[in-house]
mmCIF file with all atom_site columns, C-alpha atoms in Angstrom:
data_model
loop_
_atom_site.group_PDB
_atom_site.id
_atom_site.type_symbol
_atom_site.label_atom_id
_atom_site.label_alt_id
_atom_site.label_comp_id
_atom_site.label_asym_id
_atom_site.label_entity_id
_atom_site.label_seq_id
_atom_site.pdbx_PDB_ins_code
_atom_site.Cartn_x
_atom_site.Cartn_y
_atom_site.Cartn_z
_atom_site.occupancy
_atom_site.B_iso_or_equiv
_atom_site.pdbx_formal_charge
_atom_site.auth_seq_id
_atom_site.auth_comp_id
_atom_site.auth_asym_id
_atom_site.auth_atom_id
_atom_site.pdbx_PDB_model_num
ATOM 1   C CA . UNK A 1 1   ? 103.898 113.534 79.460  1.00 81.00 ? 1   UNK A CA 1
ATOM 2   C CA . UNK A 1 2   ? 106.472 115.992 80.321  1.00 80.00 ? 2   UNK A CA 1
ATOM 3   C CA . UNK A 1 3   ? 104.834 119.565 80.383  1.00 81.00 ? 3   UNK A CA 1
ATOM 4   C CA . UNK A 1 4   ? 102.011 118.199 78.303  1.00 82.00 ? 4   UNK A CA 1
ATOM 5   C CA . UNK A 1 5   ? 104.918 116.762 75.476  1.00 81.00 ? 5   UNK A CA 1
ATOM 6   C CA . UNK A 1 6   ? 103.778 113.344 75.047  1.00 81.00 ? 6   UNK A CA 1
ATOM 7   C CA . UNK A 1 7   ? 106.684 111.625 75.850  1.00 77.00 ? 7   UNK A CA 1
ATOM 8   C CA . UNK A 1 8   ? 106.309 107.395 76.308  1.00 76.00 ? 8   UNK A CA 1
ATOM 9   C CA . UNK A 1 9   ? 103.237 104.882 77.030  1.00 78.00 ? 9   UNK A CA 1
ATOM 10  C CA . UNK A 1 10  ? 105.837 102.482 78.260  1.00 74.00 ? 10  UNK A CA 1
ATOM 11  C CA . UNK A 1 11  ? 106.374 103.397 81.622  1.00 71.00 ? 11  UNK A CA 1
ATOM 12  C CA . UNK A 1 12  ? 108.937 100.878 83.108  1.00 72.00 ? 12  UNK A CA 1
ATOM 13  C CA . UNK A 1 13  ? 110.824 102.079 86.006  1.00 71.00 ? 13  UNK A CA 1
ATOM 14  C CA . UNK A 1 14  ? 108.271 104.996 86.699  1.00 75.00 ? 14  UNK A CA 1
ATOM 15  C CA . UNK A 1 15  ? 104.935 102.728 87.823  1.00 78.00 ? 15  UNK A CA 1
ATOM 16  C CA . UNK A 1 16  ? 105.921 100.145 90.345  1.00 81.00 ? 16  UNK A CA 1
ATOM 17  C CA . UNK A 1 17  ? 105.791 96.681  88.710  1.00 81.00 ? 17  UNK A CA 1
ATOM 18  C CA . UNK A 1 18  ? 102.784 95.419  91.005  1.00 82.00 ? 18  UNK A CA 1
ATOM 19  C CA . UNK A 1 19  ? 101.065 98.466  89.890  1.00 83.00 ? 19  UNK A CA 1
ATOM 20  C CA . UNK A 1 20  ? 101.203 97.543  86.328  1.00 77.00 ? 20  UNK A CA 1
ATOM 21  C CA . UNK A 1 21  ? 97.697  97.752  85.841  1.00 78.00 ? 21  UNK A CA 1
ATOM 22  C CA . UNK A 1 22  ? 96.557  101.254 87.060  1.00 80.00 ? 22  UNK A CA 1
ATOM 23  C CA . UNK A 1 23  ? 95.712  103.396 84.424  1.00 82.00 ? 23  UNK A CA 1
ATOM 24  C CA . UNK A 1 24  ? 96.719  107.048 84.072  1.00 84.00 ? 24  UNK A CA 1
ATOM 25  C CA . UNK A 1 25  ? 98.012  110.145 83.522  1.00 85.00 ? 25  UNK A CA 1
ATOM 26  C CA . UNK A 1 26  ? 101.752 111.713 84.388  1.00 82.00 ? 26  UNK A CA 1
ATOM 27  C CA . UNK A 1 27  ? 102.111 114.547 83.857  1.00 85.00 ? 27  UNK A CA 1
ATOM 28  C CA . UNK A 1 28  ? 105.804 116.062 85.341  1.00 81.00 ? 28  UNK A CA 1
ATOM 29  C CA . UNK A 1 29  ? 108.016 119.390 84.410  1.00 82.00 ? 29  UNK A CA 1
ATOM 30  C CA . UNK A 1 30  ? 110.668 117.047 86.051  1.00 76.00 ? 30  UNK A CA 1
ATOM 31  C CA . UNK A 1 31  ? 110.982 113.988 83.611  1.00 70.00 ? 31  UNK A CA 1
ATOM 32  C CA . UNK A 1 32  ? 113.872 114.557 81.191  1.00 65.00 ? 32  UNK A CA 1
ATOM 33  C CA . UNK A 1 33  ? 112.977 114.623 77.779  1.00 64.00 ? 33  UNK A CA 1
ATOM 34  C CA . UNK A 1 34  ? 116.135 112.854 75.838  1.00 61.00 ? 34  UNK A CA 1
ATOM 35  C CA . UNK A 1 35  ? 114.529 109.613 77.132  1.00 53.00 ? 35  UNK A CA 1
ATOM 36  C CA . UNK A 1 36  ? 116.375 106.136 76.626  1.00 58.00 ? 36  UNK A CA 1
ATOM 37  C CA . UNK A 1 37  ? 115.314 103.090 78.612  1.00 56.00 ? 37  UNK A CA 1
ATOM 38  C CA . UNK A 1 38  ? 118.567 103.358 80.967  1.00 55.00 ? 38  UNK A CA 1
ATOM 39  C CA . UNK A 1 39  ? 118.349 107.137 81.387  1.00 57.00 ? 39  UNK A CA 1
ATOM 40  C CA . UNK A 1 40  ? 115.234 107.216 82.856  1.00 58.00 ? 40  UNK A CA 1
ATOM 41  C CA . UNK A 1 41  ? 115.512 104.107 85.196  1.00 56.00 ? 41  UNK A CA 1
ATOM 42  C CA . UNK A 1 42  ? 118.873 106.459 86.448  1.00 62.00 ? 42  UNK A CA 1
ATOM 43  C CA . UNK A 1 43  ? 117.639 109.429 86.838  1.00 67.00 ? 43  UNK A CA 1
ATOM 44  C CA . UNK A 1 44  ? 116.581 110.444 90.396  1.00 76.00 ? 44  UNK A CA 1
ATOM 45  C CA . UNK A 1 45  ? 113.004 111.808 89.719  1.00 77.00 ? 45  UNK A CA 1
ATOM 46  C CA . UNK A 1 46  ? 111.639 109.008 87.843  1.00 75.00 ? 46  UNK A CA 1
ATOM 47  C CA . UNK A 1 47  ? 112.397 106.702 91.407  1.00 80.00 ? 47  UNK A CA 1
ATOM 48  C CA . UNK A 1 48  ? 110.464 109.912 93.180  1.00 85.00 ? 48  UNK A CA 1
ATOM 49  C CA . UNK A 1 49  ? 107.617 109.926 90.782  1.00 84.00 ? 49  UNK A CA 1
ATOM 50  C CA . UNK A 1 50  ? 107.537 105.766 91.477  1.00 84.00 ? 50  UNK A CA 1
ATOM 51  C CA . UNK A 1 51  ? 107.438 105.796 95.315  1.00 88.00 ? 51  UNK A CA 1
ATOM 52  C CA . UNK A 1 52  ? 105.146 108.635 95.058  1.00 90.00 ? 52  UNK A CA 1
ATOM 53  C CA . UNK A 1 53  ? 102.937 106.623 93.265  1.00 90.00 ? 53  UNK A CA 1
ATOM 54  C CA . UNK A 1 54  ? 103.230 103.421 95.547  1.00 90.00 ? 54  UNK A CA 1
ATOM 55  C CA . UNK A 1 55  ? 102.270 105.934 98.466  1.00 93.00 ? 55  UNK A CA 1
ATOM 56  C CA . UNK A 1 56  ? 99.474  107.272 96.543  1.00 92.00 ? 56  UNK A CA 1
ATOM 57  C CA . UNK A 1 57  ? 98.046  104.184 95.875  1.00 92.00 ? 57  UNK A CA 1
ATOM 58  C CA . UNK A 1 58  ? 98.540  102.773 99.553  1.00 93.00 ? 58  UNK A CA 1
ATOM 59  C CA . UNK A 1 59  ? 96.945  106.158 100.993 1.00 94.00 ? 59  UNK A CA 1
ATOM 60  C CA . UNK A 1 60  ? 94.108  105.408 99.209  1.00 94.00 ? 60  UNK A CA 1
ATOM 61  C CA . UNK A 1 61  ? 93.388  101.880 99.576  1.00 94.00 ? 61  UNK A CA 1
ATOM 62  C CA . UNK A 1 62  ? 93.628  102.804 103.615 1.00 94.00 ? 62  UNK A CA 1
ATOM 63  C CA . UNK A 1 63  ? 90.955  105.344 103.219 1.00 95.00 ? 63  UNK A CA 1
ATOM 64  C CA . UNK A 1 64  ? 88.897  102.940 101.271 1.00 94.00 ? 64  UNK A CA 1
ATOM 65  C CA . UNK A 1 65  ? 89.627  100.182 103.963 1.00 94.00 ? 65  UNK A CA 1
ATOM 66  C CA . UNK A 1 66  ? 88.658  103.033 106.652 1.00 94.00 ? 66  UNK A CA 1
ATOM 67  C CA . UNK A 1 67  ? 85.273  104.480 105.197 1.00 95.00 ? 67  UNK A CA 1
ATOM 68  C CA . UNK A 1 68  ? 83.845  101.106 104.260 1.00 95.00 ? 68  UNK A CA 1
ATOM 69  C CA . UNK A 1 69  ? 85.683  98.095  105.931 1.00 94.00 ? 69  UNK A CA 1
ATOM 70  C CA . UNK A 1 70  ? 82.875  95.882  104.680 1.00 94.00 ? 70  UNK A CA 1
ATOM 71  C CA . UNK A 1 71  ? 82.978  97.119  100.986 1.00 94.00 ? 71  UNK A CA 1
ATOM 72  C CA . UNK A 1 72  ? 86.628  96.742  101.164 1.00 94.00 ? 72  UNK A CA 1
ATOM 73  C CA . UNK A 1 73  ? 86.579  93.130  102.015 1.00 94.00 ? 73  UNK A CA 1
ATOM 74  C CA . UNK A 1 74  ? 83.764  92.653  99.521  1.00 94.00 ? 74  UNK A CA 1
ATOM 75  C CA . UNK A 1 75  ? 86.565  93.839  96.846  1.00 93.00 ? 75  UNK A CA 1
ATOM 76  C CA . UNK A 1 76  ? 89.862  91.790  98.484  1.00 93.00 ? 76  UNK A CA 1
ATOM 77  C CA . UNK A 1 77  ? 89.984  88.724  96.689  1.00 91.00 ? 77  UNK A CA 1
ATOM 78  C CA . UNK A 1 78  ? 90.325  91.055  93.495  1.00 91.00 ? 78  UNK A CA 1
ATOM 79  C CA . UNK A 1 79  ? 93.148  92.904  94.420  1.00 91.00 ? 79  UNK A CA 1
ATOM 80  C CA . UNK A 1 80  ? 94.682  90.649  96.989  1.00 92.00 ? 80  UNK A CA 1
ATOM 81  C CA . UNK A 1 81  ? 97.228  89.117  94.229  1.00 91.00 ? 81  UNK A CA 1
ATOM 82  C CA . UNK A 1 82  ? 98.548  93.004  93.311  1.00 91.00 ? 82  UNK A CA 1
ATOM 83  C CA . UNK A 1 83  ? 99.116  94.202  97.284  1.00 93.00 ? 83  UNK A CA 1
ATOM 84  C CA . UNK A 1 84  ? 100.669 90.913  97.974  1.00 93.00 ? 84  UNK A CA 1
ATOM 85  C CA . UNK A 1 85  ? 102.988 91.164  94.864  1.00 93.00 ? 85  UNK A CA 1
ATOM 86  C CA . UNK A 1 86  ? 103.867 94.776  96.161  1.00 92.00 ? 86  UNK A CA 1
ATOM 87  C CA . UNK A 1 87  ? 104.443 93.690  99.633  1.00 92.00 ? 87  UNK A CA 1
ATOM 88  C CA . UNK A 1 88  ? 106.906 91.552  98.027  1.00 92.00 ? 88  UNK A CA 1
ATOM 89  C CA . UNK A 1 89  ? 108.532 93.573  96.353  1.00 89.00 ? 89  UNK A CA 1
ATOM 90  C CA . UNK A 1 90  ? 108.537 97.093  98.202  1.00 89.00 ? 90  UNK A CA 1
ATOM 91  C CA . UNK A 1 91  ? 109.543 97.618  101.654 1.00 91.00 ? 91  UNK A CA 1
ATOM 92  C CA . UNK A 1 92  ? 107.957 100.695 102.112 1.00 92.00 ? 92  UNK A CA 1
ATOM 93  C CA . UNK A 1 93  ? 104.616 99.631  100.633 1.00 92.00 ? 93  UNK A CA 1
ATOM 94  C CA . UNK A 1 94  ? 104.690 96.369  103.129 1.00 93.00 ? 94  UNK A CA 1
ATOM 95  C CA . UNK A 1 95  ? 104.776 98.776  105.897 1.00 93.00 ? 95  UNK A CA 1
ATOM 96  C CA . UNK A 1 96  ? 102.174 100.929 104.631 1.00 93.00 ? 96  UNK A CA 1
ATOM 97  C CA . UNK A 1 97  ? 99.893  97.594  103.804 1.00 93.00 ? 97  UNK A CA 1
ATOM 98  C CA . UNK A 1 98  ? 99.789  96.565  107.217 1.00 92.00 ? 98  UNK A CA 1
ATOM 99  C CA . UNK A 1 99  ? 96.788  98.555  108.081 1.00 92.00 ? 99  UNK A CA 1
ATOM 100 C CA . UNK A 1 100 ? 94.655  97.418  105.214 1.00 94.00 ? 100 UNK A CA 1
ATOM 101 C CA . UNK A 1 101 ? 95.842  93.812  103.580 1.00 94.00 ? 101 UNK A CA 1
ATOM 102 C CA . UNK A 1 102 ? 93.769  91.383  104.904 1.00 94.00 ? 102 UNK A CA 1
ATOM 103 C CA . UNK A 1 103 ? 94.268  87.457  105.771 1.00 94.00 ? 103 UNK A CA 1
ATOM 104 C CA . UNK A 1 104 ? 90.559  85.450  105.393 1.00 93.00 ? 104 UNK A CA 1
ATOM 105 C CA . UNK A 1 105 ? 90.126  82.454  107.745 1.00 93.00 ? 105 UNK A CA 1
ATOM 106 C CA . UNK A 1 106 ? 88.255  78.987  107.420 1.00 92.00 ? 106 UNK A CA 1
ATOM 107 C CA . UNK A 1 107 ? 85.241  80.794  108.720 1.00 91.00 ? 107 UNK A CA 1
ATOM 108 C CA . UNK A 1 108 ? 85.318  83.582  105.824 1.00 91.00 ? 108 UNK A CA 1
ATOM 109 C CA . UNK A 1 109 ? 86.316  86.563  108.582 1.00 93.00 ? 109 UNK A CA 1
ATOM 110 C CA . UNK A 1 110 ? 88.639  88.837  107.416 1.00 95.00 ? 110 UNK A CA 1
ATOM 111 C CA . UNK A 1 111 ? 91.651  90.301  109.450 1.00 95.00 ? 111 UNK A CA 1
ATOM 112 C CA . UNK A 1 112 ? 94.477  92.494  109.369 1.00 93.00 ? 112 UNK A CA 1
ATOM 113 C CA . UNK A 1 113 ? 97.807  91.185  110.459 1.00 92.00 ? 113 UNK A CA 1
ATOM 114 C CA . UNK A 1 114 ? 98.044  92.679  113.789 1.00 91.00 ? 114 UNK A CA 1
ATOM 115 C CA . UNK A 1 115 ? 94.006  91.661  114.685 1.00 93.00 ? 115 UNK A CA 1
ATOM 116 C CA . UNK A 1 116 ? 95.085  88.613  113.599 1.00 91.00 ? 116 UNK A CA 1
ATOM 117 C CA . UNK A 1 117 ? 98.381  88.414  115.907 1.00 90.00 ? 117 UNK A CA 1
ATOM 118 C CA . UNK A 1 118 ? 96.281  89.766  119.230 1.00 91.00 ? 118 UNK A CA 1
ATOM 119 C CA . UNK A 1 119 ? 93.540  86.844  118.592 1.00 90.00 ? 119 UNK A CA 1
ATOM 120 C CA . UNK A 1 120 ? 96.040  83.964  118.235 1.00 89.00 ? 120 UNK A CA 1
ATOM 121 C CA . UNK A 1 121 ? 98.987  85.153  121.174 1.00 84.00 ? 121 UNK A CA 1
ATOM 122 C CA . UNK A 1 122 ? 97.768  83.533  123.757 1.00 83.00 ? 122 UNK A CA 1
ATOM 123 C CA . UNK A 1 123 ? 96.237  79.750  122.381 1.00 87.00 ? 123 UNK A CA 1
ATOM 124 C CA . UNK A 1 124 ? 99.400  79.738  119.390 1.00 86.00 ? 124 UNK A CA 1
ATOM 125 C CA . UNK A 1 125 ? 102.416 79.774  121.488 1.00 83.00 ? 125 UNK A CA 1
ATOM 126 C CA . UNK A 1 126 ? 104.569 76.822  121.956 1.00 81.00 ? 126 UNK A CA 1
ATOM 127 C CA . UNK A 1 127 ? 106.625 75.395  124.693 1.00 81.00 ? 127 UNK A CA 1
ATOM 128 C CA . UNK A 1 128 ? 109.380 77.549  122.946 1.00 81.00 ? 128 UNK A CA 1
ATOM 129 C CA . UNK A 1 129 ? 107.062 81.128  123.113 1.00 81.00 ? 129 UNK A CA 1
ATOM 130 C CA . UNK A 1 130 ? 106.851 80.902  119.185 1.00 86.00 ? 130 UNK A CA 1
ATOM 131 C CA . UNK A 1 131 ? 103.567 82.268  117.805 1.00 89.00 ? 131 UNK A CA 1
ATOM 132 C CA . UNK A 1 132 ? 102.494 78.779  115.565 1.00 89.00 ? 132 UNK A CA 1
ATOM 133 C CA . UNK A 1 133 ? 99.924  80.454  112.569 1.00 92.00 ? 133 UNK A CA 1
ATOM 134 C CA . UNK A 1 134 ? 98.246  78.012  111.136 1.00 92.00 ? 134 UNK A CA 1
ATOM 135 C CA . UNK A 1 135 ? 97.074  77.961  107.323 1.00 93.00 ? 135 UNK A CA 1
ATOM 136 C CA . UNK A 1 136 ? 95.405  76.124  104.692 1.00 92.00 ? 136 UNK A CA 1
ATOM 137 C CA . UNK A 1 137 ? 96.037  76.406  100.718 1.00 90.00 ? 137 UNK A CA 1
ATOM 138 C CA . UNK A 1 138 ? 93.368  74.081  100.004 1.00 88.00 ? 138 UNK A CA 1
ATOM 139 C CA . UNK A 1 139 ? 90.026  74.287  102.123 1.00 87.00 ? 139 UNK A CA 1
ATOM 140 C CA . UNK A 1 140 ? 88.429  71.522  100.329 1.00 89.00 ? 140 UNK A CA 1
ATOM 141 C CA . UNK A 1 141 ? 91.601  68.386  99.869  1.00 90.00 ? 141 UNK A CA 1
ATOM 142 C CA . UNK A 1 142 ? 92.429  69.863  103.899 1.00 89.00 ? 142 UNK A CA 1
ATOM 143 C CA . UNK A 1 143 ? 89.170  69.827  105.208 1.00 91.00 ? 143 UNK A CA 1
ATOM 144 C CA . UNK A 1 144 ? 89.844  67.145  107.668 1.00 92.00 ? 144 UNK A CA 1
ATOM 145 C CA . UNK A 1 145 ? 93.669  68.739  108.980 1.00 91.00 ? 145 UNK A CA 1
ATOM 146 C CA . UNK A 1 146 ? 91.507  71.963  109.580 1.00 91.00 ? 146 UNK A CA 1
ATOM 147 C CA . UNK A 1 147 ? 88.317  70.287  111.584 1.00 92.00 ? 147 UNK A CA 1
ATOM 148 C CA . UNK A 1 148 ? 91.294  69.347  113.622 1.00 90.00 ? 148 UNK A CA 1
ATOM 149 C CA . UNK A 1 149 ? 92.344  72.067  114.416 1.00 89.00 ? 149 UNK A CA 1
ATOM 150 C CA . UNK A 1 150 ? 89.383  73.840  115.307 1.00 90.00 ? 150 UNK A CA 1
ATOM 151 C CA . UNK A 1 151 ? 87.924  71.365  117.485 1.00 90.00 ? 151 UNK A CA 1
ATOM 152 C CA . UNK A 1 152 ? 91.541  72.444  119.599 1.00 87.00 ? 152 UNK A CA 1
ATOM 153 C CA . UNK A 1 153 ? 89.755  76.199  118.876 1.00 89.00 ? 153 UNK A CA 1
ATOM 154 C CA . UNK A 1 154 ? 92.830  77.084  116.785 1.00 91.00 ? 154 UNK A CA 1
ATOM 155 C CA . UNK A 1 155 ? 92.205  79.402  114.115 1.00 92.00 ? 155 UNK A CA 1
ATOM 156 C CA . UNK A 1 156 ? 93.693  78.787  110.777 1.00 92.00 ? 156 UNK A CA 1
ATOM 157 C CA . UNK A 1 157 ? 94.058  80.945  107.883 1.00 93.00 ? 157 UNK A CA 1
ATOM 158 C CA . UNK A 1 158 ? 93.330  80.643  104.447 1.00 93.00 ? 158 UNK A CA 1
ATOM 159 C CA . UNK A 1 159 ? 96.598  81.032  102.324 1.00 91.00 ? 159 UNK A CA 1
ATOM 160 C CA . UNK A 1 160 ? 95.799  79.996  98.310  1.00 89.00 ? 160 UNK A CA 1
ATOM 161 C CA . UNK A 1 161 ? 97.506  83.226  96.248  1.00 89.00 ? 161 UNK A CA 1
ATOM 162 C CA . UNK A 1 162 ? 99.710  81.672  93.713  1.00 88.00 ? 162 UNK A CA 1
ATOM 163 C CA . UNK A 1 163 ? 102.434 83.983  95.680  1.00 90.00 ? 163 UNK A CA 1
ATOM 164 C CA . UNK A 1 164 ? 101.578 82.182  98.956  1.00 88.00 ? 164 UNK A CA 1
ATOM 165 C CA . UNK A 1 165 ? 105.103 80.480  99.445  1.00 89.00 ? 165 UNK A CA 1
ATOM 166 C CA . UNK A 1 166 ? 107.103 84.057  98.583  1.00 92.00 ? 166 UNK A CA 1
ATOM 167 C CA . UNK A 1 167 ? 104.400 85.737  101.008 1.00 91.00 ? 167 UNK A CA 1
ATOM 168 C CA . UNK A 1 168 ? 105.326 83.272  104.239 1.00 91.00 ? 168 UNK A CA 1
ATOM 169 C CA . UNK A 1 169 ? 108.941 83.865  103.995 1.00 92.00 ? 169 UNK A CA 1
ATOM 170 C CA . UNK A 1 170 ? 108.704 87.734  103.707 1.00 92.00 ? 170 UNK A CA 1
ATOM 171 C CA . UNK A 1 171 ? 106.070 87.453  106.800 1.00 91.00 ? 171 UNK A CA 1
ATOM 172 C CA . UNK A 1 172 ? 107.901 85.231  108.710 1.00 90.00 ? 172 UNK A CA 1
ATOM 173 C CA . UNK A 1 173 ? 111.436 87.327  108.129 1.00 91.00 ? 173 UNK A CA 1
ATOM 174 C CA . UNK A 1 174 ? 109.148 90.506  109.263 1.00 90.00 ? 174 UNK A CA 1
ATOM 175 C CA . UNK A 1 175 ? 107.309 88.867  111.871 1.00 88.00 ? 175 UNK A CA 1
ATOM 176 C CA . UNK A 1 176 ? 109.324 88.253  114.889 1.00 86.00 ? 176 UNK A CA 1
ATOM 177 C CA . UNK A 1 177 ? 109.250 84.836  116.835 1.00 88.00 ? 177 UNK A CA 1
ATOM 178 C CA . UNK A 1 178 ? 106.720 83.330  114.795 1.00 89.00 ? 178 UNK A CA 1
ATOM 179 C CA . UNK A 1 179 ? 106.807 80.613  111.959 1.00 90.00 ? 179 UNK A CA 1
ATOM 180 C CA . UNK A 1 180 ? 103.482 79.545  109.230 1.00 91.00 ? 180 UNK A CA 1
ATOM 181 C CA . UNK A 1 181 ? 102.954 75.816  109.443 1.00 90.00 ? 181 UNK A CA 1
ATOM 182 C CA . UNK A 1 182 ? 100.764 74.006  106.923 1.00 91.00 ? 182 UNK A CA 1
ATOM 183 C CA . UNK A 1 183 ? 97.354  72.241  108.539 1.00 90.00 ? 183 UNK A CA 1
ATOM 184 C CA . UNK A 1 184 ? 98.180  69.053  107.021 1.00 88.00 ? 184 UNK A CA 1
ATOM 185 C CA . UNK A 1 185 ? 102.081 68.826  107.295 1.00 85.00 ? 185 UNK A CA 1
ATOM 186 C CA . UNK A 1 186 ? 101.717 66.933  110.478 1.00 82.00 ? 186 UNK A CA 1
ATOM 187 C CA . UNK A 1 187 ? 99.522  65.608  113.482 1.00 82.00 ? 187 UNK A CA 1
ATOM 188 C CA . UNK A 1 188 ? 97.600  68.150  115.536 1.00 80.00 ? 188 UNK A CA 1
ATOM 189 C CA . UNK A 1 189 ? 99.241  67.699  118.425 1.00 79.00 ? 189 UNK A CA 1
ATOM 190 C CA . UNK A 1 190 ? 102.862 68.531  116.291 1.00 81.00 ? 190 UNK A CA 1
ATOM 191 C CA . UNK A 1 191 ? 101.427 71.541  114.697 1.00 79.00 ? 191 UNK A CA 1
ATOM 192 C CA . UNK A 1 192 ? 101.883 73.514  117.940 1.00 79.00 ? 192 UNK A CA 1
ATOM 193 C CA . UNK A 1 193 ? 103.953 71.958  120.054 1.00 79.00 ? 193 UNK A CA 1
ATOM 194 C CA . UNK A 1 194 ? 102.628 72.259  123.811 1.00 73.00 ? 194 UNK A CA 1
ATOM 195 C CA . UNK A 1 195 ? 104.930 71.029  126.897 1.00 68.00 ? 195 UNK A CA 1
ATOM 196 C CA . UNK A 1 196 ? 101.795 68.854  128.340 1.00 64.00 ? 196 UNK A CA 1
ATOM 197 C CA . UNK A 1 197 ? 102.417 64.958  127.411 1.00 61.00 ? 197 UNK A CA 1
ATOM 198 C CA . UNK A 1 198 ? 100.662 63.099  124.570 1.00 53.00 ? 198 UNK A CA 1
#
């Protein structure tokens, strides 16, 4: 709505793609009213009125995450896919995410990047000073690959979003000196490389 003119129920370019699902209300005095598809992707308050919303939304799932951290992992796995898809595909809202998208290990405990990052520094680092994470997309057909890896009291994530693969490479370009290696892609003593002899 543009000063309570109804003007479109398509809202591409003003909700962020990942986002396509909240429901609401805009009303702004600042959307123009001679409204083509291209015009409004163009014009400069439509992209405020998106980030604003991306912000919005982030602000809010970090006070949700902050009031009730138990609550909030209750609801993950139901909104996991969406902040995922937004880390993706907005910079800003992959900074913002960092203090309240969660990674789930083979023991069902739920972490934030960084807790993650300060429990694995010290046992994860290679002869080369790489931090190795280690991560599962199938519990069950890797069960074996992860025992493994625990019995060497490595931690390993769980990593099974149908985005998984785009999700590693934006982590990994974000995340410095560290790579994501797949339980099963090779022998336990490969995964992580250590300088002591086999």
């Amino acid at each position: 709505y543009c000063n309570q003119v109804f003007v479109t129920d398509s809202l591409e370019g003003v909700v962020p793609d990942f986002l396509a699902l909240l429901q609401g209300v805009i009303d702004s005095p600042d959307i123009p009213l001679n409204v083509s598809r291209s015009a409004l992707q163009t014009d400069s308050n439509v992209k405020k009125i998106s980030a604003h919303i991306s912000k919005k939304v982030s602000d809010r799932l970090q006070d949700m995450f902050k009031k009730d951290r138990a609550d909030f992992e209750s609801k993950w796995k139901d909104m996991q896919i969406i902040v995922e898809y937004g880390m993706l595909s907005d910079d800003k809202f992959y900074d913002r995410s960092q203090n309240f998208s969660l990674f789930k290990t083979v023991d069902d405990k739920f972490y934030t990047m960084n807790e993650f990052s300060d429990l694995i520094k010290d046992l994860h680092k290679d002869k080369d000073g790489k931090t190795v994470y280690l991560y599962t997309n199938n519990l069950d057909a890797q069960h074996m690959y992860v025992s493994k890896a625990q019995e060497r009291g490595y931690q390993v994530l769980v990593l099974d979003s149908p985005i998984v693969s785009h999700l590693i490479q934006k982590l990994e370009t974000k995340l410095e000196n560290t790579s994501f290696v797949r339980v099963d892609s090779d022998i336990i003593d490969n995964l992580i490389k250590k300088d002591e002899k086999i």
